mmCIF file with all atom_site columns, C-alpha atoms in Angstrom:
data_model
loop_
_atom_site.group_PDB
_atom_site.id
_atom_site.type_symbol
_atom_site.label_atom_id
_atom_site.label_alt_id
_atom_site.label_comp_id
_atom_site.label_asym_id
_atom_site.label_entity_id
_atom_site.label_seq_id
_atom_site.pdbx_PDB_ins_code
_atom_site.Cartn_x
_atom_site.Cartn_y
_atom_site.Cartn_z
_atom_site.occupancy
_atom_site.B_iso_or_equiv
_atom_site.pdbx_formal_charge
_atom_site.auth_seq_id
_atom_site.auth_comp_id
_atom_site.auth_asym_id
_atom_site.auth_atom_id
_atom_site.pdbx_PDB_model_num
ATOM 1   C CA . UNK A 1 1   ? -18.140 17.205  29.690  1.00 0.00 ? 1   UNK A CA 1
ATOM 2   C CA . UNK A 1 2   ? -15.473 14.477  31.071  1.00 0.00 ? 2   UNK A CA 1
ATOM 3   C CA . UNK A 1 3   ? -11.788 14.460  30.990  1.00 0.00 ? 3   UNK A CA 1
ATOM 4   C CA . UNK A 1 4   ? -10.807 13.445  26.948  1.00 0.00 ? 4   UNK A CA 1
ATOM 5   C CA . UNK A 1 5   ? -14.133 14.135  25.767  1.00 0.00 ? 5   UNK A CA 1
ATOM 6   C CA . UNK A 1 6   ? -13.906 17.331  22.919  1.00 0.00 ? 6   UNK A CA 1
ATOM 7   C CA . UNK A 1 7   ? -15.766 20.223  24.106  1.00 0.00 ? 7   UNK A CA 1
ATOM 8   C CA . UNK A 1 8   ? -19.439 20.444  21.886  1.00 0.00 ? 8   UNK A CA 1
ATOM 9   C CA . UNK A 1 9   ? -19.517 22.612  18.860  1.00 0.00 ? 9   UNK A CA 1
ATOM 10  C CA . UNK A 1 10  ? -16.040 22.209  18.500  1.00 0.00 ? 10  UNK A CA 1
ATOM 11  C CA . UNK A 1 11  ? -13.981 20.749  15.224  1.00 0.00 ? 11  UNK A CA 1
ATOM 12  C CA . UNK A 1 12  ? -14.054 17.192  15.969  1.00 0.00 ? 12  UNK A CA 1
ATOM 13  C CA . UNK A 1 13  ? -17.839 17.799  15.794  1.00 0.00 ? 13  UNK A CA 1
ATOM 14  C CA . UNK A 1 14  ? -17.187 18.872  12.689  1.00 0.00 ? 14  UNK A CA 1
ATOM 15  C CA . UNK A 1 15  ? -14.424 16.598  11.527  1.00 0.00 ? 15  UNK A CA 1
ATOM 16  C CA . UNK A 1 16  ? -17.376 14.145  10.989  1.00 0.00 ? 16  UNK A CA 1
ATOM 17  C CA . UNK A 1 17  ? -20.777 15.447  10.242  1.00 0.00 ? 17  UNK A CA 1
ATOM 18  C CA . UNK A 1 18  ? -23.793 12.672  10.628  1.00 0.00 ? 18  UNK A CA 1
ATOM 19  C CA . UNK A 1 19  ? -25.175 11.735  6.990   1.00 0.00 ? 19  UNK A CA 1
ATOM 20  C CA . UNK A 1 20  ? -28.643 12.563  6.149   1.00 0.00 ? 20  UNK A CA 1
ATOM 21  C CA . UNK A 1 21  ? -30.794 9.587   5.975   1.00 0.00 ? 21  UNK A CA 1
ATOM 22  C CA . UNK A 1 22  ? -31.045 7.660   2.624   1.00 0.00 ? 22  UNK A CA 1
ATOM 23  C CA . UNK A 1 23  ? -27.700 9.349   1.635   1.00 0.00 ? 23  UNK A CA 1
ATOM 24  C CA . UNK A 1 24  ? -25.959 6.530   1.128   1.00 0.00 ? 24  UNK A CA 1
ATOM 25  C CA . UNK A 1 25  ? -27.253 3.465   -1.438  1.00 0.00 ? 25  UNK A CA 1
ATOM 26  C CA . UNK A 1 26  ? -28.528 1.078   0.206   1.00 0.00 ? 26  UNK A CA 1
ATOM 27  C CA . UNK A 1 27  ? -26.587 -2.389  0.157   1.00 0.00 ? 27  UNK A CA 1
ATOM 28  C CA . UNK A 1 28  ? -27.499 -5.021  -3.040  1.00 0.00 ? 28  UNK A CA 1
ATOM 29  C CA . UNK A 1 29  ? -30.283 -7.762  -1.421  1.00 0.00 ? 29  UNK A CA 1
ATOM 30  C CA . UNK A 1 30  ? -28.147 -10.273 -3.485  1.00 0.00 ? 30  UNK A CA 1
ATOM 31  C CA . UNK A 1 31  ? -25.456 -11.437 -1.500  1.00 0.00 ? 31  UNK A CA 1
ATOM 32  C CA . UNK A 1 32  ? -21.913 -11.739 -2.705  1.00 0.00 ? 32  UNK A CA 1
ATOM 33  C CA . UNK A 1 33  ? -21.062 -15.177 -4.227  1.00 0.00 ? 33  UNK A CA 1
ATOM 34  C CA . UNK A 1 34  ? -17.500 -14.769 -4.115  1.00 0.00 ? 34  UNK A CA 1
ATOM 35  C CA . UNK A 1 35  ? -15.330 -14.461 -1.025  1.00 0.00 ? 35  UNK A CA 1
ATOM 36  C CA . UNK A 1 36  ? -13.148 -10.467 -1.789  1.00 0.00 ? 36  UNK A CA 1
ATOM 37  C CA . UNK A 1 37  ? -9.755  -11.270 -1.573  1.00 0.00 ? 37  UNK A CA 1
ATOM 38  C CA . UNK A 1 38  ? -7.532  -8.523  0.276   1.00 0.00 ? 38  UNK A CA 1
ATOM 39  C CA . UNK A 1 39  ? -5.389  -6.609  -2.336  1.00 0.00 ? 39  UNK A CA 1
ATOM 40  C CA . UNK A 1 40  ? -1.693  -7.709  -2.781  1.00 0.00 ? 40  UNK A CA 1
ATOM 41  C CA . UNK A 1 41  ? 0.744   -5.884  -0.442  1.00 0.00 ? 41  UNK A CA 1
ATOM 42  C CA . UNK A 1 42  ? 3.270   -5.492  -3.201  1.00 0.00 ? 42  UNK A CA 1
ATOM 43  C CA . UNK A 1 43  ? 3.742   -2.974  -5.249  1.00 0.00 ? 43  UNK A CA 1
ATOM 44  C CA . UNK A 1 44  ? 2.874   -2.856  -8.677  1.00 0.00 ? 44  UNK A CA 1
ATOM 45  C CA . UNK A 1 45  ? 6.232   -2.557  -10.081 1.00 0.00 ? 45  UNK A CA 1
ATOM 46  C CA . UNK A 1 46  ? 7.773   -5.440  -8.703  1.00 0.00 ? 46  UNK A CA 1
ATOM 47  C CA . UNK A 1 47  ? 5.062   -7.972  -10.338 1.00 0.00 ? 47  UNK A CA 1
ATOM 48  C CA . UNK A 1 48  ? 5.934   -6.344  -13.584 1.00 0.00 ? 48  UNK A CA 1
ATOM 49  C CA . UNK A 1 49  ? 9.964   -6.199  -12.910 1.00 0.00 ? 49  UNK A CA 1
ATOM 50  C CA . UNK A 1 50  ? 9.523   -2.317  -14.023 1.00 0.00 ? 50  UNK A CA 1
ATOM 51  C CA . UNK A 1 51  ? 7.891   -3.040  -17.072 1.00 0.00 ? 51  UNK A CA 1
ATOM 52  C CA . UNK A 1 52  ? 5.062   -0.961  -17.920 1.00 0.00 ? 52  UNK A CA 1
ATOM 53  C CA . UNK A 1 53  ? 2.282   -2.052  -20.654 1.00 0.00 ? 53  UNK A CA 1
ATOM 54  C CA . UNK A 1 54  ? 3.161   -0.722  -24.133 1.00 0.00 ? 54  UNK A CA 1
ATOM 55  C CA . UNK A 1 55  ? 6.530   0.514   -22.392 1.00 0.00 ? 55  UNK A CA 1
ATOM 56  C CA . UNK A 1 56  ? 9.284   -1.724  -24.236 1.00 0.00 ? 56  UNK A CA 1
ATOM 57  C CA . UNK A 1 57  ? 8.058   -0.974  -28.263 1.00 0.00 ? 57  UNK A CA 1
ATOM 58  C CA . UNK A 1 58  ? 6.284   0.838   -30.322 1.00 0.00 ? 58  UNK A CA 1
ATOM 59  C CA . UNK A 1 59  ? 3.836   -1.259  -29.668 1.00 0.00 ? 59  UNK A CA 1
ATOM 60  C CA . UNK A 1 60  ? 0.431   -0.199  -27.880 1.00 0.00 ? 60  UNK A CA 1
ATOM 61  C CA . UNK A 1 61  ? -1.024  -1.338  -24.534 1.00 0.00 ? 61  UNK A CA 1
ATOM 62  C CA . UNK A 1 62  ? -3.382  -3.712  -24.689 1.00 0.00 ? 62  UNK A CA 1
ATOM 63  C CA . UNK A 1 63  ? -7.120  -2.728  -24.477 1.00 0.00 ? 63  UNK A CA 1
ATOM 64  C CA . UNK A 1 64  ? -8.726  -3.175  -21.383 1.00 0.00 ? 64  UNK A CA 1
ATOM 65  C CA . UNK A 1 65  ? -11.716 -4.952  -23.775 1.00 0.00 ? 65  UNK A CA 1
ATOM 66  C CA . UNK A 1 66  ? -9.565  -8.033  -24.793 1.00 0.00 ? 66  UNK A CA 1
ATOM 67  C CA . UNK A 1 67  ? -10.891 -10.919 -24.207 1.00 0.00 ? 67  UNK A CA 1
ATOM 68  C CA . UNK A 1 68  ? -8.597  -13.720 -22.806 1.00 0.00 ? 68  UNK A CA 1
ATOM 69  C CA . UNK A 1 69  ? -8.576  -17.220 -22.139 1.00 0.00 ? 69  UNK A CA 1
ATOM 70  C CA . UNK A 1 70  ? -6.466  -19.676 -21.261 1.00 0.00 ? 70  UNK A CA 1
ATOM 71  C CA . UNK A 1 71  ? -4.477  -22.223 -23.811 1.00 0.00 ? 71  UNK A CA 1
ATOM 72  C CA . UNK A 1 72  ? -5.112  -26.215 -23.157 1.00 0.00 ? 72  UNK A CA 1
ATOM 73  C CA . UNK A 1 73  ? -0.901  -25.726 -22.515 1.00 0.00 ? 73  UNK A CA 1
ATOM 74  C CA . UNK A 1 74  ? -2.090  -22.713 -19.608 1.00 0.00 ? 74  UNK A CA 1
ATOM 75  C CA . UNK A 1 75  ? -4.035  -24.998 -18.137 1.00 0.00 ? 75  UNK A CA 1
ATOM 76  C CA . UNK A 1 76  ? -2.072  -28.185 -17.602 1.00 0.00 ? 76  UNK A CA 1
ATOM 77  C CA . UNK A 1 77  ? 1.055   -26.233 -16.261 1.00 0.00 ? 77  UNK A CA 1
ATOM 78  C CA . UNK A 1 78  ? -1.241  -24.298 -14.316 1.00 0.00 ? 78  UNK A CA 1
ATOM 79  C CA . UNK A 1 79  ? 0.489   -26.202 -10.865 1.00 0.00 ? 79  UNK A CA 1
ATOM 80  C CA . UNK A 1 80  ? 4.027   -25.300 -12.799 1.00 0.00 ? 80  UNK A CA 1
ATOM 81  C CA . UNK A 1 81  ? 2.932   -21.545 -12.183 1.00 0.00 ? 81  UNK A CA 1
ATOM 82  C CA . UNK A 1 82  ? 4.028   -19.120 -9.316  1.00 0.00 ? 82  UNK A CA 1
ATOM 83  C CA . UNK A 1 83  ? 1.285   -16.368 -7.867  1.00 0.00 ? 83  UNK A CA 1
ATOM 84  C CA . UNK A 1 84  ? 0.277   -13.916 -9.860  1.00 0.00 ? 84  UNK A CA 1
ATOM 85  C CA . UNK A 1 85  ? 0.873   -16.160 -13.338 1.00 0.00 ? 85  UNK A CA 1
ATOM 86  C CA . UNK A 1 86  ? -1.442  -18.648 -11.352 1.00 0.00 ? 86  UNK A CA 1
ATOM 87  C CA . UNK A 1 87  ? -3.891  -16.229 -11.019 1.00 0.00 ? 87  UNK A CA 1
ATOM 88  C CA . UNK A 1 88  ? -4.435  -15.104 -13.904 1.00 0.00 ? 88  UNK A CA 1
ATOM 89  C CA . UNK A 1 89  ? -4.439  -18.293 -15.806 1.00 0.00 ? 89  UNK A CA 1
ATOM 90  C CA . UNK A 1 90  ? -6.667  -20.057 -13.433 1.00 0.00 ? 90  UNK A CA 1
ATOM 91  C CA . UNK A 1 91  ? -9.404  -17.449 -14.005 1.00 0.00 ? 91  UNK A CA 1
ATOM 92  C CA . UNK A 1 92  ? -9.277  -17.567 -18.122 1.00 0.00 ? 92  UNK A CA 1
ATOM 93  C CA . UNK A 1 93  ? -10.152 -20.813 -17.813 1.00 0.00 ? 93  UNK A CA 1
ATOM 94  C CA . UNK A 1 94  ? -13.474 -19.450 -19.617 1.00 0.00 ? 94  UNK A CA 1
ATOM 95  C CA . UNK A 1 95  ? -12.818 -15.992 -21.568 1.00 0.00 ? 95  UNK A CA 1
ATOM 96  C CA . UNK A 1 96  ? -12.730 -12.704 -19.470 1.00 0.00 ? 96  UNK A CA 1
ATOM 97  C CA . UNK A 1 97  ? -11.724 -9.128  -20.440 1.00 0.00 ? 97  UNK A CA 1
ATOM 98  C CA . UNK A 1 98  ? -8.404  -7.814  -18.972 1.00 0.00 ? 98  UNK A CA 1
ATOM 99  C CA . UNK A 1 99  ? -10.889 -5.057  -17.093 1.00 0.00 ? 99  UNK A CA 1
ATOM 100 C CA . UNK A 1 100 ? -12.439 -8.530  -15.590 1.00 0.00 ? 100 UNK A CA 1
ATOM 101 C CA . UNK A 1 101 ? -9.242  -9.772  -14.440 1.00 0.00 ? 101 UNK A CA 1
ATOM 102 C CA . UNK A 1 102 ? -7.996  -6.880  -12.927 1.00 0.00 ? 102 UNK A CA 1
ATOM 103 C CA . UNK A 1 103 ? -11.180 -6.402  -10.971 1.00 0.00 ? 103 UNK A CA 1
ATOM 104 C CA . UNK A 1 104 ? -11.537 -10.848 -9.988  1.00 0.00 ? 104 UNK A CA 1
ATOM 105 C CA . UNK A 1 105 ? -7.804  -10.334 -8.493  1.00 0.00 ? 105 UNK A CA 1
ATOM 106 C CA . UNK A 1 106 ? -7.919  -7.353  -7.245  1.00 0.00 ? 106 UNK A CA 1
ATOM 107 C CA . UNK A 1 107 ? -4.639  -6.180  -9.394  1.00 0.00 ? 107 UNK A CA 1
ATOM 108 C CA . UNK A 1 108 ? -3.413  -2.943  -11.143 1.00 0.00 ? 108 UNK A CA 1
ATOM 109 C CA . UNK A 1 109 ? -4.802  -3.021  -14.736 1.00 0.00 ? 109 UNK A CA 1
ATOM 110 C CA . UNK A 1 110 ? -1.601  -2.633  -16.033 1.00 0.00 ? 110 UNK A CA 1
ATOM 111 C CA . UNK A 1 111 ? 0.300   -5.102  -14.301 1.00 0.00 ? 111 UNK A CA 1
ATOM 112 C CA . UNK A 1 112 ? -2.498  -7.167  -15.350 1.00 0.00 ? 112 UNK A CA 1
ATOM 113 C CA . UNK A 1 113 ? -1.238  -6.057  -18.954 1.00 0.00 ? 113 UNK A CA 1
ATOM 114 C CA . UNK A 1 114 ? 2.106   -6.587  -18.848 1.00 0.00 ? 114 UNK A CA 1
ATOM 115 C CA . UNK A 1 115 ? 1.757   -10.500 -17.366 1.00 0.00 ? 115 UNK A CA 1
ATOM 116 C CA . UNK A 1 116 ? -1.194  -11.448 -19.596 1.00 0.00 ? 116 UNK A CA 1
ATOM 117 C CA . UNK A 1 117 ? 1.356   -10.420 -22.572 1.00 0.00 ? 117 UNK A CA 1
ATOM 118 C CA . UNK A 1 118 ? 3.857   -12.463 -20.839 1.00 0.00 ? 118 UNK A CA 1
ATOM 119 C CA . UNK A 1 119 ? 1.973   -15.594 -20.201 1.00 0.00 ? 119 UNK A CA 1
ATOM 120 C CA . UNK A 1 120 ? 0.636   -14.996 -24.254 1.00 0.00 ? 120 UNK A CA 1
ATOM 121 C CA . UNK A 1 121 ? 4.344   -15.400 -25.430 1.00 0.00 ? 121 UNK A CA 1
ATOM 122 C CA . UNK A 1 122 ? 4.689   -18.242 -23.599 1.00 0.00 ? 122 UNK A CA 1
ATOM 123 C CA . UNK A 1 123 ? 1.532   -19.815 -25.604 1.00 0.00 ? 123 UNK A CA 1
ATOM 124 C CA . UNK A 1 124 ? -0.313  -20.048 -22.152 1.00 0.00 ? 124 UNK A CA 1
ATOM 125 C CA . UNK A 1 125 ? -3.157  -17.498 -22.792 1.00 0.00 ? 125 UNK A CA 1
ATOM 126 C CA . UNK A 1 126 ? -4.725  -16.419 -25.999 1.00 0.00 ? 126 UNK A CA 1
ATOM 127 C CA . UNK A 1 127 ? -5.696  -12.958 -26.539 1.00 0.00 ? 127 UNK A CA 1
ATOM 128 C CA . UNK A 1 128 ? -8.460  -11.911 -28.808 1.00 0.00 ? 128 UNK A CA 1
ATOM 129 C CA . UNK A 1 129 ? -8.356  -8.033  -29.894 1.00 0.00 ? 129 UNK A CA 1
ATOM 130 C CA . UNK A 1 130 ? -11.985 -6.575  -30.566 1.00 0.00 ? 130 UNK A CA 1
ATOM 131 C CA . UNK A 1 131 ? -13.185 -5.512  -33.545 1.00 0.00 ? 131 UNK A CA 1
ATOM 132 C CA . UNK A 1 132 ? -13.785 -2.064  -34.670 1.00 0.00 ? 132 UNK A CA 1
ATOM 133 C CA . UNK A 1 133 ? -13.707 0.619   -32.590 1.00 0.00 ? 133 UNK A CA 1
ATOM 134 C CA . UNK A 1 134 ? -15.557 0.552   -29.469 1.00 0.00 ? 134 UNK A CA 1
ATOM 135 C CA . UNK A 1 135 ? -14.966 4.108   -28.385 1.00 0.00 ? 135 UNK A CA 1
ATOM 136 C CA . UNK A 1 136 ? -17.306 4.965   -31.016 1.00 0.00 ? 136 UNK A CA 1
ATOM 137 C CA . UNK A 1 137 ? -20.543 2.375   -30.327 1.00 0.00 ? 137 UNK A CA 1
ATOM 138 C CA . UNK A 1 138 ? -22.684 3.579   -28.066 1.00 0.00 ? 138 UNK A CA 1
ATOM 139 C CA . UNK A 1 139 ? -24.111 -0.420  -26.765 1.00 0.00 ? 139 UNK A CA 1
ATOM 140 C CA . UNK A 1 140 ? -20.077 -1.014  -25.592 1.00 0.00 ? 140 UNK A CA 1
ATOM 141 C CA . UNK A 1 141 ? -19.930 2.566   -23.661 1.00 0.00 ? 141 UNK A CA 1
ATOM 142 C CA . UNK A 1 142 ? -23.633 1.805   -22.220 1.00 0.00 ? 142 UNK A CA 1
ATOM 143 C CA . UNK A 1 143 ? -22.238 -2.227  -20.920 1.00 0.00 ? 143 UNK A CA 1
ATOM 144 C CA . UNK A 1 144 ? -19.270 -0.450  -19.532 1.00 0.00 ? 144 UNK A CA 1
ATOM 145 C CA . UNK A 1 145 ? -21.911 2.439   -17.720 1.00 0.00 ? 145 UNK A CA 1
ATOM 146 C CA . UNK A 1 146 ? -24.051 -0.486  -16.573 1.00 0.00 ? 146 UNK A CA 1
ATOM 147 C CA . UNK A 1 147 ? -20.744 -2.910  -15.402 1.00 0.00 ? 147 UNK A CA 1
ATOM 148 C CA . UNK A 1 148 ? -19.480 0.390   -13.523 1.00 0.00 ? 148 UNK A CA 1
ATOM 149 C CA . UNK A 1 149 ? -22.816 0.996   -11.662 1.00 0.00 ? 149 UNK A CA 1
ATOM 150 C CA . UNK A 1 150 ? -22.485 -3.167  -10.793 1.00 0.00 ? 150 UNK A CA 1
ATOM 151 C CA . UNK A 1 151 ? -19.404 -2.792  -8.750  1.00 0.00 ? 151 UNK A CA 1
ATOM 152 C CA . UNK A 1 152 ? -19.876 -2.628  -4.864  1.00 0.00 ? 152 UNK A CA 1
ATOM 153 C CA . UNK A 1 153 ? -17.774 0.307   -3.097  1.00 0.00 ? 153 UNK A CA 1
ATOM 154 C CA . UNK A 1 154 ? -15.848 -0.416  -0.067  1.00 0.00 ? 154 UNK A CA 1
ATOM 155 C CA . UNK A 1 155 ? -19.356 -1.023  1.752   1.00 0.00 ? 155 UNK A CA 1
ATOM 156 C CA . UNK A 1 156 ? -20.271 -3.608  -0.369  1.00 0.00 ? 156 UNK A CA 1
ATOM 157 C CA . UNK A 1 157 ? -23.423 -1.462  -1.462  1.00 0.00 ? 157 UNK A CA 1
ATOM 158 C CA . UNK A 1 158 ? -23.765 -0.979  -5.284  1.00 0.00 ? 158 UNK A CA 1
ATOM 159 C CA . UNK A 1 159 ? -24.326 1.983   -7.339  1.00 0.00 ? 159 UNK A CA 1
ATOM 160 C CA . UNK A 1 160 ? -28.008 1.897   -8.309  1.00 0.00 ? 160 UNK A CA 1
ATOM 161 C CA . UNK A 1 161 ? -28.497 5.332   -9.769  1.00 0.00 ? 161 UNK A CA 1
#
């Protein structure tokens, strides 16, 4: 043992046992098409002005399932936009669920919520509620399994099991 090395069999052995081999899943052969963008250094509350989804009425949040696109009026002001606003109307350019949004930018579902409401009173997204209730069929709660098991952790390995 040298000088600054922890004596063996002590607690910094332990701190960080080795993991068995094949504990981990192993990393998706496909690789990833889109760059990750690091997560926004500002807190949630701030984007939102301390607004919270389904906060200001009677009114509920809306579900993560809705499907939203972008107006032809969201999409020529798009350069009129500033950062998050930007965002989030540059990726409804084709219809995505406010789960999807959240996840493409990397953003707080409900801050997600609260602007995509915004941006809809200002006629520059469209939101279309689903039909039904999807708590109750089994084929939504199986996509949502399936989407879940699709994500890559911080590794960028994917959930296979």
């Amino acid at each position: 043992m040298t000088a600054g090395e922890a004596p063996s069999g002590s607690a910094a052995d332990d701190a960080y046992p080795e993991p068995c081999p094949g504990s981990y899943p192993q990393p998706h052969p496909e690789p990833h098409t889109e760059p990750v963008r690091p997560a926004s250094a500002v807190r949630p509350f701030l984007l939102t002005a301390g607004r919270v989804a389904g906060g200001e009425s009677l009114v509920p949040p809306i579900p993560v399932e809705t499907q939203v696109v972008a107006t032809s009026g969201g999409i020529a002001a798009l350069d009129t936009f500033a950062f998050e606003h930007r965002d989030i109307v540059a990726v409804c350019q084709e219809p995505l669920s406010l789960a999807e949004i959240a996840a493409k930018l990397r953003m707080h579902l409900n801050v997600i919520r609260v602007l995509a409401d915004d941006l809809r009173v200002d006629g520059r997204l469209t939101l279309h509620l689903p039909q039904g209730n999807p708590a109750r069929d089994a084929s939504v709660l199986r996509r949502v399994i399936d989407g879940l098991r699709a994500v890559p952790d911080s590794r960028g390995a994917r959930r296979d099991y």
